[in-house]
Amino acid sequence: MSRIHLSAPDVRGREEQYVLEAIRSNWVAPLGPDLDQFEREIAARCGVSFAVGLSSGTAALHLALVTAGIGPGDVVLVPTLTFVPTANVVRYVGAEPVFIDVDETSWNLSAPLLAEELEAAAKRGAKVAAVMAVDLYGQCADYDAIVPLAAEHGTLLIEDAAEALGATRSGKPAGAFGDVAALSFNGNKIITTSGGGMLLTNSEEVADHARKLATQAREPAPHYEHTEVGYNYRLSNILAAFGRAQLETLDDRIQRRTATREAYRLVIDRHEGVSLMPIADASTSNAWLTCIMLDSKRTGTSPENLRLHLESHDVESRPIWKPMHRQPLYSTARARLDGTADRIFERGLCLPSGSGMTEAQLELVLGLIDDHLLRAGTS
Ligand SMILES: Cc1ncc(COP(=O)(O)O)c(C=O)c1O
């Protein structure tokens, strides 16, 4: 059996047909009808008015900050438990990231700590330019609390929904909560364009500005006229054609990943000291990755031992994102912490969750985990 990856790309629909059609109609230039259509389809799925196809989720996060005019001297609040681009884009624009811990119920930005930080800033007379919330591992943050907090403090809310396409919170889709949101179609995401992303917003002005910035910020003139710095950030029409086919199977993918998570649950439930990542009551997760928490004292093993055991059978698993406040890159950044992200990082592990995993592959992984936990528990 070949290596089992954490979340391999899964091509199961009309990708070949749509890409071929795009090639045959000569829509090979960056822009084209598949991109327009893909943007409309994603906007509809995420319940927003505008979507701008971009070369990556990182580009979408970057443009979210640039279109808001955020720059040097500005503070952006970022959950410490995330993948590094969420924080890096703040540095791209010369602003200061301040890291906030996460909550136990969703592993996302802690609303109480966010409230403390916003109030402390208000008392100092300092304005927070933006709150960046992340929808980690396919689950939305606590927007029932975060959206009113951002509104109360007049702070822009940016939603990093890179991992969460198809998830919902209180009935509303991921990507619809931020003033601006970002999706990723990187190869390991629930749908992929091999590489790509999208900026979502209800503001026509922001969408138009993002489109302009993403195409070298060319002014409307017959010659090449520029008044601001632009980027080459657009998603190509061919990749959008691929993405459209992937999007058609999104619900099937969510179902498959959810079934995988439930299969893991059956094994995990047999053992003391192991649990799945919690899903908040108001949430439906897209089950992008199944993550577990493992208490070394109660299980007699560690996430790293389990990872090595799986690796020795050519099965990929990965530690939880290492918190930003623990990264050498951000060691001097300010942070408001209560130890939750550290605990999740120490105890957590992400398990193979790809929608293309076969039943035999899943059975193998389940058996390896069960076996490892049994041996550890009895040794
Ligand atoms: C939480 C998070 N934010 C941002 C990104 C960046 O997306 P991309 O890889 O498309 O640039 C990713 C995924 O890679 C992610 O997981």
Coordinates of N, CA, C and O and ligand atoms in Angstrom, one line a residue, residues 55-59 61 82-86 134-137 160-163 182-186 188-189 195-197 288 321, ligand 1:
S55 N -4.2 34.0 -6.2 CA -3.2 32.9 -6.4 C -3.0 32.1 -5.1 O -2.4 31.0 -5.2
S56 N -3.4 32.6 -4.0 CA -3.3 31.8 -2.7 C -4.2 32.4 -1.6 O -4.6 33.6 -1.8
G57 N -4.4 31.7 -0.6 CA -5.1 32.2 0.6 C -4.3 33.3 1.3 O -4.8 34.3 1.8
T58 N -3.0 33.2 1.2 CA -2.1 34.2 1.8 C -2.3 35.5 1.1 O -2.3 36.6 1.7
A59 N -2.4 35.4 -0.3 CA -2.6 36.7 -1.0 C -3.9 37.3 -0.6 O -4.0 38.5 -0.5
L61 N -5.4 37.1 2.3 CA -5.2 37.7 3.6 C -4.4 39.0 3.5 O -4.8 40.1 4.1
T82 N -2.4 29.1 14.9 CA -2.7 29.1 13.5 C -1.5 28.8 12.7 O -0.4 28.6 13.2
F83 N -1.7 28.7 11.4 CA -0.6 28.5 10.5 C 0.0 29.9 10.2 O -0.7 30.9 10.2
V84 N 1.3 29.9 10.0 CA 2.1 31.2 10.1 C 1.6 32.3 9.1 O 1.8 33.5 9.4
P85 N 1.0 32.0 7.9 CA 0.7 33.1 7.0 C -0.3 34.1 7.7 O -0.3 35.3 7.3
T86 N -1.2 33.6 8.6 CA -2.1 34.5 9.2 C -1.4 35.7 9.9 O -1.8 36.8 9.9
V134 N -9.5 33.1 13.0 CA -9.2 31.9 12.1 C -10.2 30.8 12.4 O -10.6 30.6 13.5
D135 N -10.6 30.1 11.3 CA -11.5 29.0 11.4 C -10.7 27.7 11.3 O -10.6 27.2 10.2
L136 N -10.2 27.3 12.5 CA -9.1 26.3 12.5 C -9.6 24.9 12.2 O -10.6 24.5 12.8
Y137 N -8.9 24.2 11.4 CA -9.2 22.7 11.1 C -10.6 22.5 10.7 O -11.2 21.5 11.0
D160 N -10.0 34.4 8.5 CA -9.1 33.5 7.8 C -9.9 32.2 7.8 O -9.8 31.3 8.7
A161 N -10.6 31.9 6.7 CA -11.4 30.7 6.6 C -10.7 29.7 5.6 O -11.4 28.9 5.0
A162 N -9.4 29.9 5.6 CA -8.6 29.0 4.6 C -8.9 27.5 4.7 O -9.0 26.8 3.7
E163 N -9.2 27.1 6.0 CA -9.4 25.7 6.2 C -10.9 25.3 6.3 O -11.1 24.1 6.6
A182 N -10.9 35.2 3.8 CA -10.0 34.5 2.9 C -10.2 33.0 2.9 O -10.4 32.4 3.9
L183 N -10.2 32.4 1.7 CA -10.2 31.0 1.5 C -8.9 30.5 0.9 O -8.3 31.3 0.2
S184 N -8.6 29.3 1.1 CA -7.4 28.7 0.4 C -7.8 27.5 -0.4 O -8.6 26.7 0.1
F185 N -7.3 27.4 -1.6 CA -7.5 26.2 -2.4 C -6.1 25.5 -2.6 O -5.8 25.0 -3.7
N186 N -5.3 25.5 -1.6 CA -4.0 24.9 -1.6 C -4.2 23.4 -1.7 O -5.4 22.9 -1.4
N188 N -3.7 20.7 -0.1 CA -4.2 19.9 1.0 C -5.6 20.3 1.5 O -6.1 19.7 2.4
K189 N -6.2 21.3 0.9 CA -7.5 21.8 1.5 C -8.6 21.0 1.0 O -8.5 20.1 0.1
G195 N -3.1 25.3 -6.3 CA -2.7 26.4 -5.5 C -3.7 27.5 -5.8 O -4.1 27.7 -7.0
G196 N -4.2 28.2 -4.8 CA -5.1 29.3 -5.1 C -5.8 29.8 -3.9 O -5.7 29.2 -2.8
G197 N -6.6 30.8 -4.0 CA -7.3 31.3 -2.8 C -8.4 32.3 -3.3 O -8.6 32.5 -4.5
W288 N -12.3 19.1 8.0 CA -11.1 19.1 7.1 C -10.0 18.1 7.6 O -9.5 17.3 6.9
W321 N -0.7 23.0 14.7 CA 0.1 24.2 14.4 C 0.9 24.6 15.7 O 0.2 24.8 16.7
Ligands
LIG1 C1 -5.1 28.9 8.6 C2 -4.5 29.2 7.3 N1 -4.3 30.4 6.9 C3 -3.8 30.7 5.7 C4 -3.4 29.7 4.8 C5 -2.7 30.2 3.6 O1 -3.3 29.7 2.4 P1 -2.4 29.4 1.1 O2 -1.6 28.2 1.4 O3 -3.4 29.2 0.0 O4 -1.6 30.6 0.9 C6 -3.5 28.4 5.2 C7 -3.2 27.3 4.3 O5 -2.3 27.0 3.8 C8 -4.1 28.1 6.5 O6 -4.2 26.8 6.9

